[in-house]
């Protein structure tokens, strides 16, 4: 299907934006069955519904004409729950109706009401606004609805949730009874059905969600975090995915403020959106995100409801949403109009069951894992640096001349290293975080989701054979329970210092005075060499056997496989009977 039946001026605006294929909700309203009728549409946010109702009202307000003509009292009214959403709708309709030459006026709470009134008095075709402000204008005589031909209620369920029922009814009552009524709602609770029954006539029901909830283009992640590491995990998620734009949701204004300050301090270009900001400040935040001056937005649910930011590739739930609907609404900021996105929930162990329930209720499956670790982010940074378009750009003559000057003064290695430092200096620091592991309370859901890293702590059956699969080499660290050895901090330390990934580490066995770790043979040489480098931790590492030998022939007693043992009880001897650990070279 094409936008051919959207009418000449709208089709032209759509083509200019390279919108060639209608989304399902747009295709539905373009089909002839909806001509002139009321419609009741359940469509997720991000489905292209703004353009859909823009197209749907065109035959009613334009008829066969190509231009709207002289503006007087409005012929169409769009009502949206929040200021941001209303302003966004206004922007979207401005370009869509550009060639139809529609005059569009926004009326939203927090903006200059007198200016809005003046604009309306000069004539408008379409008004877009929030319920409270629209009602004000109607009551004061600034908004006259006698000529209205179409009214659209956008995110109607949200408007009811926000307590706008009375305002909506007041506005609907003030419109001519023969108007068309278009109801758009992500969900269809009883309140919406009642509204539809009372104010719509013979409405055509359109359900583009097709029963499937959630966005196919959103990759859901449930990230286990230690409760005190929410902010650090947020930093690492932002650094790992490095989305052009990301949004982080918190449940309170205080949490938004705090996280915003933390991220700015770390060097992120971050803005915030919460109810305590003035409309001017909120507009400023949105503008910074739109024009790329800011790449991270920290927000509360209500403030960020329905907003559409270009290239928003990552949603982080620093606090779990209150319910499945909020989860979907938050997540729906990404994965819009066919683009891909990630929605990551940060889940402390005690909230794991709630997270599972939320995901199940929302009908989405998440991949469970620990937070991105420093070494994983460094690897990604390295790849991003190698792929940086800067390196592939054709240099200007001046650049080449300067480059040659540099080459005369410095070796290529020095110049390369300086470039790496410059690249790194732009990046906010990575945090050292731990994967708190899959505890009894933090099980991943049984089906379809699994942690993507092996678990070693808290009774996790050592996945040695599974995770390492091939030959392995044992190393000994000269710290044990006496020095608080714990896989929680040992794992990230070994990965970082030994420059290996978690997958290269098998069993970790902690004894009173030392710890034995199993490293995949393929990574062992590099690991040993890296561990030999001086570091601040003073932990001595020695190799126990040259090959995959000892532990493979006959594993030590099972309870040794279980990571940290209870503080009481004697540590069993290692290596087990019949396996003599060689006193290997010091690494
Ligand atoms: P909405 O659901 O109205 O918030 O729209 C989500 C985003 O998709 C907006 O940025 C729209 O401009 C964009 N969009 C709408 N329709 C199309 C289309 N047919 N092709 C590509 N993008 C679209």
Coordinates of C-alpha atoms and ligand atoms in Angstrom, one line a residue:
X1 CA 0.0 0.0 0.0
X2 CA 1.1 3.6 -0.6
X3 CA 0.0 7.0 0.7
X4 CA -1.8 7.6 -2.7
X5 CA -5.2 7.9 -1.1
X6 CA -4.0 10.3 1.6
X7 CA -4.9 13.2 -0.8
X8 CA -2.4 15.2 -2.9
X9 CA -1.1 17.7 -0.3
X10 CA -0.6 15.1 2.5
X11 CA 0.9 12.5 0.1
X12 CA 3.4 15.2 -1.0
X13 CA 4.4 16.0 2.5
X14 CA 4.8 12.3 3.3
X15 CA 6.9 11.7 0.2
X16 CA 9.1 14.6 1.1
X17 CA 9.8 12.9 4.4
X18 CA 10.5 9.6 2.7
X19 CA 7.5 8.0 4.4
X20 CA 6.7 5.6 1.6
X21 CA 4.9 2.7 3.3
X22 CA 2.0 3.3 5.6
X23 CA 2.3 1.7 9.1
X24 CA -0.5 -0.8 9.9
X25 CA -2.6 1.8 11.7
X26 CA -2.2 4.2 8.7
X27 CA -3.1 1.5 6.3
X28 CA -6.2 0.8 8.3
X29 CA -7.4 4.4 8.3
X30 CA -6.6 4.7 4.6
X31 CA -8.9 1.8 3.7
X32 CA -12.2 3.1 2.4
X33 CA -14.3 1.5 5.2
X34 CA -13.4 4.3 7.5
X35 CA -14.4 7.1 5.2
X36 CA -16.2 9.8 7.2
X37 CA -16.9 7.4 10.1
X38 CA -16.0 7.5 13.7
X39 CA -13.2 5.2 14.6
X40 CA -12.1 3.6 17.8
X41 CA -8.4 2.6 17.5
X42 CA -6.3 0.6 19.8
X43 CA -2.7 1.3 18.7
X44 CA 0.5 1.3 20.6
X45 CA 2.5 4.5 20.9
X46 CA 5.1 4.6 18.2
X47 CA 2.8 3.0 15.7
X48 CA 2.5 6.1 13.6
X49 CA -0.9 7.0 15.0
X50 CA -0.4 10.8 14.8
X51 CA 0.1 10.6 11.0
X52 CA -2.8 8.1 11.0
X53 CA -5.4 10.5 12.5
X54 CA -3.8 13.3 10.5
X55 CA -4.7 11.4 7.4
X56 CA -8.0 10.2 8.7
X57 CA -9.4 13.7 9.3
X58 CA -8.2 15.0 6.0
X59 CA -11.3 14.1 3.9
X60 CA -13.5 15.6 6.6
X61 CA -11.7 19.0 6.9
X62 CA -10.2 19.4 3.4
X63 CA -12.9 17.7 1.3
X64 CA -11.7 17.7 -2.3
X65 CA -9.8 20.9 -1.9
X66 CA -6.0 20.9 -1.9
X67 CA -5.7 23.8 0.6
X68 CA -7.5 24.6 3.8
X69 CA -8.3 28.2 2.7
X70 CA -9.2 31.0 5.0
X71 CA -8.8 30.2 8.7
X72 CA -11.6 31.0 11.1
X73 CA -13.1 29.0 13.9
X74 CA -11.3 25.6 14.1
X75 CA -12.6 22.6 12.1
X76 CA -10.5 20.0 13.9
X77 CA -9.5 19.5 17.5
X78 CA -6.9 17.1 18.8
X79 CA -6.7 16.5 22.6
X80 CA -3.6 14.8 24.1
X81 CA -2.8 14.0 27.8
X82 CA 0.5 15.9 28.2
X83 CA 2.1 19.1 27.2
X84 CA 5.0 17.4 25.4
X85 CA 2.7 15.1 23.6
X86 CA 0.5 17.9 22.5
X87 CA 3.5 19.9 21.2
X88 CA 4.8 16.9 19.4
X89 CA 1.5 16.3 17.7
X90 CA 1.4 19.9 16.7
X91 CA 4.9 19.6 15.1
X92 CA 3.9 16.4 13.3
X93 CA 0.7 17.9 11.9
X94 CA 2.6 21.1 10.9
X95 CA 4.7 19.2 8.4
X96 CA 1.9 16.8 7.4
X97 CA -0.5 19.7 6.6
X98 CA 2.2 22.0 5.2
X99 CA 1.0 21.8 1.6
X100 CA -2.6 21.9 2.7
X101 CA -1.6 25.2 4.3
X102 CA -3.4 24.5 7.6
X103 CA -3.1 26.9 10.4
X104 CA -2.4 24.9 13.6
X105 CA -2.5 26.4 17.1
X106 CA -1.3 24.6 20.2
X107 CA -3.0 25.3 23.5
X108 CA -1.1 23.6 26.4
X109 CA -0.9 24.1 30.1
X110 CA 2.1 26.1 31.2
X111 CA 2.4 28.2 28.0
X112 CA 1.3 31.7 27.5
X113 CA -2.6 31.5 27.4
X114 CA -3.0 35.1 26.1
X115 CA -0.7 34.4 23.1
X116 CA -2.7 31.2 22.3
X117 CA -5.9 33.2 22.5
X118 CA -4.6 35.9 20.2
X119 CA -3.5 33.2 17.7
X120 CA -6.9 31.6 17.8
X121 CA -8.6 35.0 17.3
X122 CA -6.5 35.4 14.1
X123 CA -8.1 32.2 12.8
X124 CA -7.0 28.5 13.0
X125 CA -7.9 25.3 11.2
X126 CA -6.6 22.8 13.7
X127 CA -6.2 23.2 17.5
X128 CA -4.0 20.8 19.5
X129 CA -4.1 20.9 23.2
X130 CA -4.2 19.4 26.7
X131 CA -7.7 19.0 28.3
X132 CA -7.4 21.6 31.1
X133 CA -6.1 24.4 29.0
X134 CA -8.6 23.7 26.2
X135 CA -11.5 23.8 28.7
X136 CA -10.2 27.1 30.0
X137 CA -10.2 28.6 26.6
X138 CA -13.7 27.3 25.9
X139 CA -15.0 28.8 29.2
X140 CA -13.4 32.1 28.5
X141 CA -14.7 32.3 25.0
X142 CA -11.3 32.1 23.3
X143 CA -12.0 28.7 21.7
X144 CA -15.2 28.4 19.7
X145 CA -16.2 24.9 18.6
X146 CA -19.3 25.6 16.6
X147 CA -17.6 24.9 13.3
X148 CA -15.8 21.7 14.5
X149 CA -16.0 18.8 12.1
X150 CA -13.6 16.3 13.7
X151 CA -12.3 15.7 17.2
X152 CA -9.5 13.3 18.1
X153 CA -8.8 12.0 21.6
X154 CA -5.2 10.8 21.6
X155 CA -4.0 8.4 24.3
X156 CA -7.5 8.5 25.7
X157 CA -6.8 5.8 28.3
X158 CA -4.0 8.0 29.7
X159 CA -6.2 11.0 29.8
X160 CA -8.8 9.1 31.9
X161 CA -6.0 7.8 34.2
X162 CA -4.8 11.4 34.7
X163 CA -8.2 12.4 35.8
X164 CA -9.3 14.4 32.7
X165 CA -12.7 12.6 32.3
X166 CA -14.7 15.6 33.3
X167 CA -12.7 18.0 31.1
X168 CA -13.0 15.7 28.2
X169 CA -16.8 15.4 28.6
X170 CA -17.1 19.2 28.9
X171 CA -15.1 19.7 25.7
X172 CA -17.1 17.0 23.8
X173 CA -20.4 18.5 25.0
X174 CA -19.2 21.8 23.6
X175 CA -18.8 20.4 20.0
X176 CA -21.5 20.0 17.4
X177 CA -23.2 16.6 17.6
X178 CA -22.6 15.8 13.9
X179 CA -18.8 16.0 14.3
X180 CA -16.6 13.0 13.7
X181 CA -15.1 11.5 16.8
X182 CA -11.8 9.6 16.6
X183 CA -10.7 7.8 19.7
X184 CA -7.1 6.5 20.0
X185 CA -6.1 4.5 23.0
X186 CA -3.3 2.0 23.8
X187 CA -5.6 0.0 25.9
X188 CA -9.4 -0.4 26.0
X189 CA -10.5 -0.3 29.6
X190 CA -14.1 0.1 30.6
X191 CA -13.8 3.9 30.8
X192 CA -12.9 4.1 27.2
X193 CA -15.7 1.8 26.1
X194 CA -18.1 4.1 28.0
X195 CA -16.7 7.2 26.4
X196 CA -17.0 5.6 23.0
X197 CA -20.6 4.5 23.6
X198 CA -21.6 7.9 24.8
X199 CA -19.8 10.1 22.2
X200 CA -19.3 8.0 19.1
X201 CA -21.7 6.8 16.4
X202 CA -21.4 3.5 14.8
X203 CA -17.6 3.6 15.3
X204 CA -15.4 1.4 13.3
X205 CA -13.1 -0.6 15.6
X206 CA -9.5 -0.8 14.5
X207 CA -7.1 -3.0 16.4
X208 CA -3.7 -2.9 14.8
X209 CA -2.0 -4.5 17.8
X210 CA -3.7 -7.7 16.5
X211 CA -3.8 -9.0 20.1
X212 CA -0.1 -8.9 20.4
X213 CA 1.1 -6.5 23.0
X214 CA 4.4 -4.7 23.0
X215 CA 6.7 -3.8 20.1
X216 CA 8.4 -6.5 18.1
X217 CA 11.3 -4.1 17.6
X218 CA 12.1 -3.7 21.3
X219 CA 14.7 -6.0 22.7
X220 CA 13.8 -6.3 26.4
X221 CA 16.6 -6.9 29.0
X222 CA 16.3 -7.6 32.7
X223 CA 19.6 -6.7 34.3
X224 CA 20.4 -8.0 37.7
X225 CA 22.0 -5.3 39.9
X226 CA 23.2 -5.0 43.4
X227 CA 20.8 -2.5 45.1
X228 CA 23.5 0.0 45.7
X229 CA 24.8 -0.1 42.1
X230 CA 21.7 1.1 40.3
X231 CA 23.4 4.3 39.2
X232 CA 26.7 2.6 38.3
X233 CA 24.7 0.0 36.3
X234 CA 22.9 2.9 34.5
X235 CA 26.2 4.5 33.6
X236 CA 27.5 1.2 32.2
X237 CA 24.3 0.5 30.2
X238 CA 24.5 3.9 28.7
X239 CA 28.2 3.4 27.9
X240 CA 27.6 -0.2 26.6
X241 CA 24.8 0.6 24.2
X242 CA 25.9 4.2 23.4
X243 CA 22.5 5.0 21.8
X244 CA 22.3 8.3 20.1
X245 CA 19.5 9.2 22.5
X246 CA 18.6 7.3 25.6
X247 CA 15.9 7.8 28.3
X248 CA 16.2 6.7 31.9
X249 CA 13.0 6.4 34.0
X250 CA 12.9 7.0 37.7
X251 CA 9.7 6.9 39.9
X252 CA 10.2 10.1 41.8
X253 CA 11.3 13.7 41.0
X254 CA 14.1 13.4 43.6
X255 CA 15.5 10.3 42.0
X256 CA 15.4 12.0 38.6
X257 CA 17.3 15.0 40.0
X258 CA 19.8 12.8 41.8
X259 CA 20.5 10.6 38.8
X260 CA 20.7 13.6 36.5
X261 CA 23.3 15.2 38.7
X262 CA 25.3 12.0 38.8
X263 CA 25.3 11.5 35.1
X264 CA 26.2 15.1 34.3
X265 CA 29.1 14.8 36.8
X266 CA 30.3 11.7 34.9
X267 CA 30.4 13.7 31.7
X268 CA 27.1 12.6 30.0
X269 CA 25.2 15.3 28.2
X270 CA 22.0 14.7 30.1
X271 CA 18.8 16.7 30.7
X272 CA 15.9 16.0 32.9
X273 CA 12.1 16.0 32.5
X274 CA 9.9 16.0 35.5
X275 CA 6.8 17.7 36.7
X276 CA 8.7 20.2 38.8
X277 CA 10.2 21.9 35.8
X278 CA 8.6 25.0 34.3
X279 CA 7.2 24.5 30.8
X280 CA 10.0 26.6 29.5
X281 CA 12.6 24.3 31.1
X282 CA 10.8 21.2 29.8
X283 CA 10.8 22.7 26.3
X284 CA 14.5 23.4 26.7
X285 CA 15.2 19.8 27.6
X286 CA 13.2 18.4 24.7
X287 CA 14.9 20.8 22.3
X288 CA 18.4 19.8 23.5
X289 CA 17.5 16.1 22.9
X290 CA 16.1 16.8 19.5
X291 CA 19.0 18.8 18.2
X292 CA 21.6 16.4 19.7
X293 CA 23.1 18.7 22.4
X294 CA 21.9 16.2 24.9
X295 CA 21.9 12.4 24.5
X296 CA 20.4 11.2 27.8
X297 CA 17.1 12.2 29.3
X298 CA 16.2 11.3 32.9
X299 CA 12.5 11.4 33.4
X300 CA 9.4 10.5 35.4
X301 CA 6.6 8.6 33.7
X302 CA 4.1 11.4 33.4
X303 CA 6.6 14.0 32.1
X304 CA 7.9 11.6 29.4
X305 CA 4.6 10.2 28.4
X306 CA 4.2 9.8 24.7
X307 CA 7.2 11.7 23.7
X308 CA 8.8 10.9 20.4
X309 CA 12.5 11.5 20.2
X310 CA 14.5 10.8 17.1
X311 CA 16.9 8.0 17.3
X312 CA 16.0 7.0 20.8
X313 CA 17.6 3.6 21.0
X314 CA 17.7 2.8 24.7
X315 CA 15.2 3.0 27.5
X316 CA 16.5 2.2 31.0
X317 CA 14.1 1.6 33.9
X318 CA 16.3 2.7 36.9
X319 CA 13.2 2.1 39.0
X320 CA 10.8 -0.6 38.0
X321 CA 7.6 0.8 36.5
X322 CA 4.5 0.6 38.6
X323 CA 2.6 -1.7 36.3
X324 CA 2.8 -3.5 33.0
X325 CA 1.2 -0.6 31.2
X326 CA 3.8 1.8 32.4
X327 CA 6.4 -0.7 31.3
X328 CA 5.0 -0.6 27.8
X329 CA 4.5 3.1 27.7
X330 CA 8.1 3.7 28.8
X331 CA 9.5 1.1 26.5
X332 CA 7.4 2.5 23.6
X333 CA 9.7 5.6 23.6
X334 CA 12.0 3.3 21.5
X335 CA 11.5 0.8 18.7
X336 CA 9.3 3.4 17.0
X337 CA 8.2 3.1 13.4
X338 CA 10.3 0.1 12.5
X339 CA 13.5 1.1 14.2
X340 CA 15.1 -1.1 16.8
X341 CA 15.5 -0.3 20.4
X342 CA 16.5 -1.8 23.8
X343 CA 14.4 -1.6 27.0
X344 CA 16.5 -2.5 30.0
X345 CA 15.0 -3.0 33.5
X346 CA 17.4 -2.8 36.4
X347 CA 16.4 -5.5 38.9
X348 CA 17.7 -5.8 42.4
X349 CA 17.3 -9.3 43.8
X350 CA 14.4 -8.4 46.0
X351 CA 12.5 -7.1 43.0
X352 CA 13.1 -10.0 40.7
X353 CA 9.7 -11.5 41.1
X354 CA 8.0 -8.2 40.5
X355 CA 10.0 -7.7 37.4
X356 CA 9.1 -11.2 36.2
X357 CA 5.4 -10.4 36.8
X358 CA 5.6 -7.1 35.0
X359 CA 7.2 -8.7 32.0
X360 CA 4.7 -11.5 32.0
X361 CA 1.7 -9.1 32.2
X362 CA 3.1 -7.0 29.5
X363 CA 3.5 -10.2 27.4
X364 CA 7.1 -9.6 26.6
X365 CA 10.1 -11.8 27.1
X366 CA 13.3 -10.4 28.5
X367 CA 16.8 -11.7 28.3
X368 CA 18.3 -11.8 31.8
X369 CA 21.9 -10.9 32.5
X370 CA 24.2 -9.0 34.8
X371 CA 25.1 -5.4 34.1
X372 CA 27.6 -4.7 31.3
X373 CA 31.0 -5.1 32.8
X374 CA 33.9 -2.8 32.4
X375 CA 35.8 -5.1 30.1
X376 CA 32.8 -5.7 27.8
X377 CA 32.4 -2.0 27.5
X378 CA 36.1 -1.5 26.7
X379 CA 35.8 -4.0 24.0
X380 CA 32.9 -2.2 22.5
X381 CA 34.7 1.1 22.8
X382 CA 37.6 -0.3 20.9
X383 CA 35.4 -1.5 18.1
X384 CA 33.6 1.8 18.0
X385 CA 36.9 3.6 17.8
X386 CA 38.0 1.4 14.9
X387 CA 34.8 2.0 13.1
X388 CA 34.7 5.8 13.8
X389 CA 33.7 7.6 10.6
X390 CA 36.5 10.1 11.4
X391 CA 39.0 7.5 10.4
X392 CA 37.3 6.9 7.1
X393 CA 36.7 10.4 6.0
X394 CA 38.6 11.7 3.1
X395 CA 41.1 14.2 4.6
X396 CA 41.4 17.7 3.3
X397 CA 44.8 18.9 2.0
X398 CA 45.2 21.0 5.1
X399 CA 44.6 17.9 7.3
X400 CA 47.2 15.9 5.2
X401 CA 49.8 18.6 5.6
X402 CA 49.3 18.8 9.3
X403 CA 49.3 15.0 9.5
X404 CA 52.7 15.0 7.8
X405 CA 54.0 17.6 10.1
X406 CA 53.0 15.4 13.0
X407 CA 54.6 12.4 11.4
X408 CA 57.9 14.3 11.1
X409 CA 57.8 15.0 14.8
X410 CA 56.4 11.8 16.2
X411 CA 56.3 8.1 15.5
X412 CA 53.1 6.6 14.1
X413 CA 52.7 4.6 17.3
X414 CA 52.9 7.9 19.4
X415 CA 50.3 9.6 17.1
X416 CA 48.1 6.5 17.2
X417 CA 48.3 6.4 21.0
X418 CA 47.5 10.1 21.3
X419 CA 44.5 9.6 19.1
X420 CA 43.3 6.8 21.4
X421 CA 43.7 9.1 24.4
X422 CA 41.8 11.8 22.7
X423 CA 39.0 9.3 21.9
X424 CA 38.9 8.0 25.4
X425 CA 38.9 11.5 26.9
X426 CA 35.5 12.1 25.3
X427 CA 33.9 9.1 27.0
X428 CA 32.4 9.1 30.5
X429 CA 34.2 6.8 32.8
X430 CA 33.1 3.2 33.1
X431 CA 32.0 1.9 36.5
X432 CA 33.2 -1.2 38.2
X433 CA 30.0 -3.2 38.8
X434 CA 29.3 -6.7 39.8
X435 CA 26.8 -9.2 38.6
X436 CA 25.0 -10.0 41.9
X437 CA 24.1 -13.3 40.3
X438 CA 21.1 -15.5 40.2
X439 CA 20.1 -15.9 43.8
X440 CA 17.0 -17.8 45.0
X441 CA 15.1 -14.6 44.9
X442 CA 16.5 -13.4 41.6
X443 CA 15.7 -16.3 39.4
X444 CA 15.2 -15.5 35.8
X445 CA 11.9 -16.6 34.3
X446 CA 11.8 -20.3 33.6
X447 CA 11.0 -20.0 30.0
X448 CA 12.6 -18.2 27.1
X449 CA 14.9 -16.1 29.1
X450 CA 18.2 -17.0 30.6
X451 CA 21.2 -15.2 32.0
X452 CA 23.7 -14.9 29.3
X453 CA 26.6 -15.3 31.7
X454 CA 27.3 -18.4 33.8
X455 CA 26.6 -18.0 37.5
X456 CA 29.0 -18.9 40.1
X457 CA 27.7 -17.4 43.3
X458 CA 25.1 -18.3 45.8
X459 CA 24.6 -22.0 45.3
X460 CA 24.9 -21.8 41.5
X461 CA 26.0 -25.3 40.4
X462 CA 29.4 -24.5 39.0
X463 CA 28.8 -24.5 35.3
X464 CA 32.4 -25.4 34.6
X465 CA 31.9 -28.2 32.2
X466 CA 29.2 -26.3 30.4
X467 CA 30.9 -22.9 30.3
X468 CA 34.4 -24.0 29.4
X469 CA 33.6 -27.0 27.4
X470 CA 37.2 -27.4 26.3
X471 CA 40.5 -27.8 28.1
X472 CA 41.2 -25.6 31.1
X473 CA 44.1 -24.6 33.3
X474 CA 44.0 -24.0 37.0
X475 CA 45.5 -20.9 38.8
X476 CA 45.9 -20.2 42.4
X477 CA 45.4 -16.7 44.0
X478 CA 47.0 -16.1 47.3
X479 CA 43.9 -14.8 48.9
X480 CA 41.0 -16.7 50.5
X481 CA 38.2 -16.3 52.9
X482 CA 40.8 -14.7 55.3
X483 CA 40.9 -11.7 52.9
X484 CA 37.3 -11.7 52.0
X485 CA 37.7 -13.4 48.6
X486 CA 34.3 -13.5 46.9
X487 CA 33.4 -14.2 43.3
X488 CA 31.4 -10.9 43.3
X489 CA 34.5 -8.9 43.2
X490 CA 37.0 -11.5 42.0
X491 CA 35.3 -12.1 38.7
X492 CA 35.3 -8.5 37.5
X493 CA 38.9 -8.1 38.8
X494 CA 40.1 -11.2 37.0
X495 CA 38.4 -10.1 33.8
X496 CA 39.7 -6.6 34.0
X497 CA 43.3 -7.4 35.1
X498 CA 43.6 -10.6 33.1
X499 CA 41.9 -9.0 30.1
X500 CA 39.6 -12.0 29.6
X501 CA 35.9 -12.4 29.3
X502 CA 33.7 -14.2 31.9
X503 CA 33.2 -17.0 29.5
X504 CA 36.9 -17.9 29.9
X505 CA 36.5 -18.4 33.6
X506 CA 35.2 -21.7 34.9
X507 CA 34.9 -22.8 38.5
X508 CA 36.1 -20.5 41.3
X509 CA 36.8 -22.3 44.6
X510 CA 37.5 -20.2 47.6
X511 CA 39.4 -21.7 50.6
X512 CA 40.5 -20.2 53.8
X513 CA 43.8 -18.9 52.6
X514 CA 43.7 -19.2 48.8
X515 CA 41.4 -19.4 45.8
X516 CA 41.6 -21.7 42.8
X517 CA 40.2 -20.6 39.5
X518 CA 39.8 -22.4 36.3
X519 CA 40.7 -20.6 33.0
X520 CA 40.0 -21.8 29.5
X521 CA 43.3 -23.1 28.1
X522 CA 42.9 -20.8 25.0
X523 CA 42.9 -17.7 27.2
X524 CA 45.3 -18.9 29.9
X525 CA 48.6 -17.6 28.4
X526 CA 47.3 -14.1 27.9
X527 CA 45.7 -14.2 31.3
X528 CA 48.9 -15.2 33.0
X529 CA 50.9 -12.5 31.3
X530 CA 48.4 -9.8 32.0
X531 CA 48.1 -10.8 35.7
X532 CA 51.9 -10.5 36.0
X533 CA 51.6 -6.8 35.2
X534 CA 52.0 -4.6 38.3
X535 CA 48.6 -3.5 39.7
X536 CA 47.3 -2.0 42.8
X537 CA 45.9 -5.1 44.3
X538 CA 49.0 -7.1 45.2
X539 CA 47.4 -10.4 44.6
X540 CA 49.8 -13.1 43.5
X541 CA 48.7 -15.6 40.9
X542 CA 50.4 -18.8 40.1
X543 CA 49.6 -21.5 37.5
X544 CA 48.9 -24.9 39.0
X545 CA 49.2 -27.1 36.0
X546 CA 50.4 -26.6 32.5
X547 CA 47.4 -28.1 30.8
X548 CA 43.9 -29.1 31.2
X549 CA 45.0 -31.8 33.6
X550 CA 44.0 -32.0 37.2
X551 CA 40.4 -30.8 37.5
X552 CA 39.3 -32.7 34.4
X553 CA 40.3 -36.1 35.6
X554 CA 38.4 -36.1 38.7
X555 CA 36.7 -33.0 40.0
X556 CA 37.0 -32.0 43.6
X557 CA 34.1 -32.6 46.0
X558 CA 31.0 -31.0 44.8
X559 CA 30.5 -28.4 47.5
X560 CA 33.7 -26.8 46.5
X561 CA 32.1 -25.9 43.2
X562 CA 29.7 -23.6 44.9
X563 CA 31.7 -20.4 45.2
X564 CA 31.7 -18.9 48.6
X565 CA 31.1 -21.4 51.3
X566 CA 29.5 -20.7 54.7
X567 CA 31.9 -19.1 57.0
X568 CA 32.0 -22.1 59.3
X569 CA 33.3 -25.6 58.5
X570 CA 36.7 -26.5 57.4
X571 CA 37.8 -25.9 53.8
X572 CA 38.4 -29.2 52.0
X573 CA 41.8 -29.9 50.7
X574 CA 42.7 -28.9 47.1
X575 CA 43.5 -30.5 44.8
X576 CA 41.4 -33.5 45.7
X577 CA 43.0 -36.8 46.4
X578 CA 44.9 -38.2 43.6
X579 CA 45.5 -34.8 41.9
X580 CA 48.7 -33.3 42.9
X581 CA 48.8 -29.6 42.2
X582 CA 52.1 -28.7 40.7
X583 CA 53.8 -25.8 42.2
X584 CA 53.7 -23.8 39.0
X585 CA 55.6 -20.8 38.0
X586 CA 54.6 -17.5 39.5
X587 CA 52.5 -15.5 37.2
Ligands
LIG1 P1 3.6 8.2 16.6 O1 3.1 6.8 16.9 O2 2.6 9.0 16.0 O3 4.2 8.8 17.9 O4 4.8 8.1 15.5 C1 6.1 7.5 15.8 C2 7.1 8.0 14.8 O5 7.0 7.3 13.5 C3 7.0 9.5 14.4 O6 8.3 10.0 14.5 C4 6.5 9.5 13.0 O7 6.9 10.7 12.3 C5 7.1 8.3 12.5 N1 6.2 7.7 11.3 C6 4.9 7.8 11.2 N2 4.5 7.2 10.1 C7 5.6 6.7 9.5 C8 5.8 6.0 8.2 N3 4.8 5.6 7.4 N4 7.1 5.7 7.9 C9 8.1 6.1 8.7 N5 7.9 6.7 9.9 C10 6.7 7.1 10.3

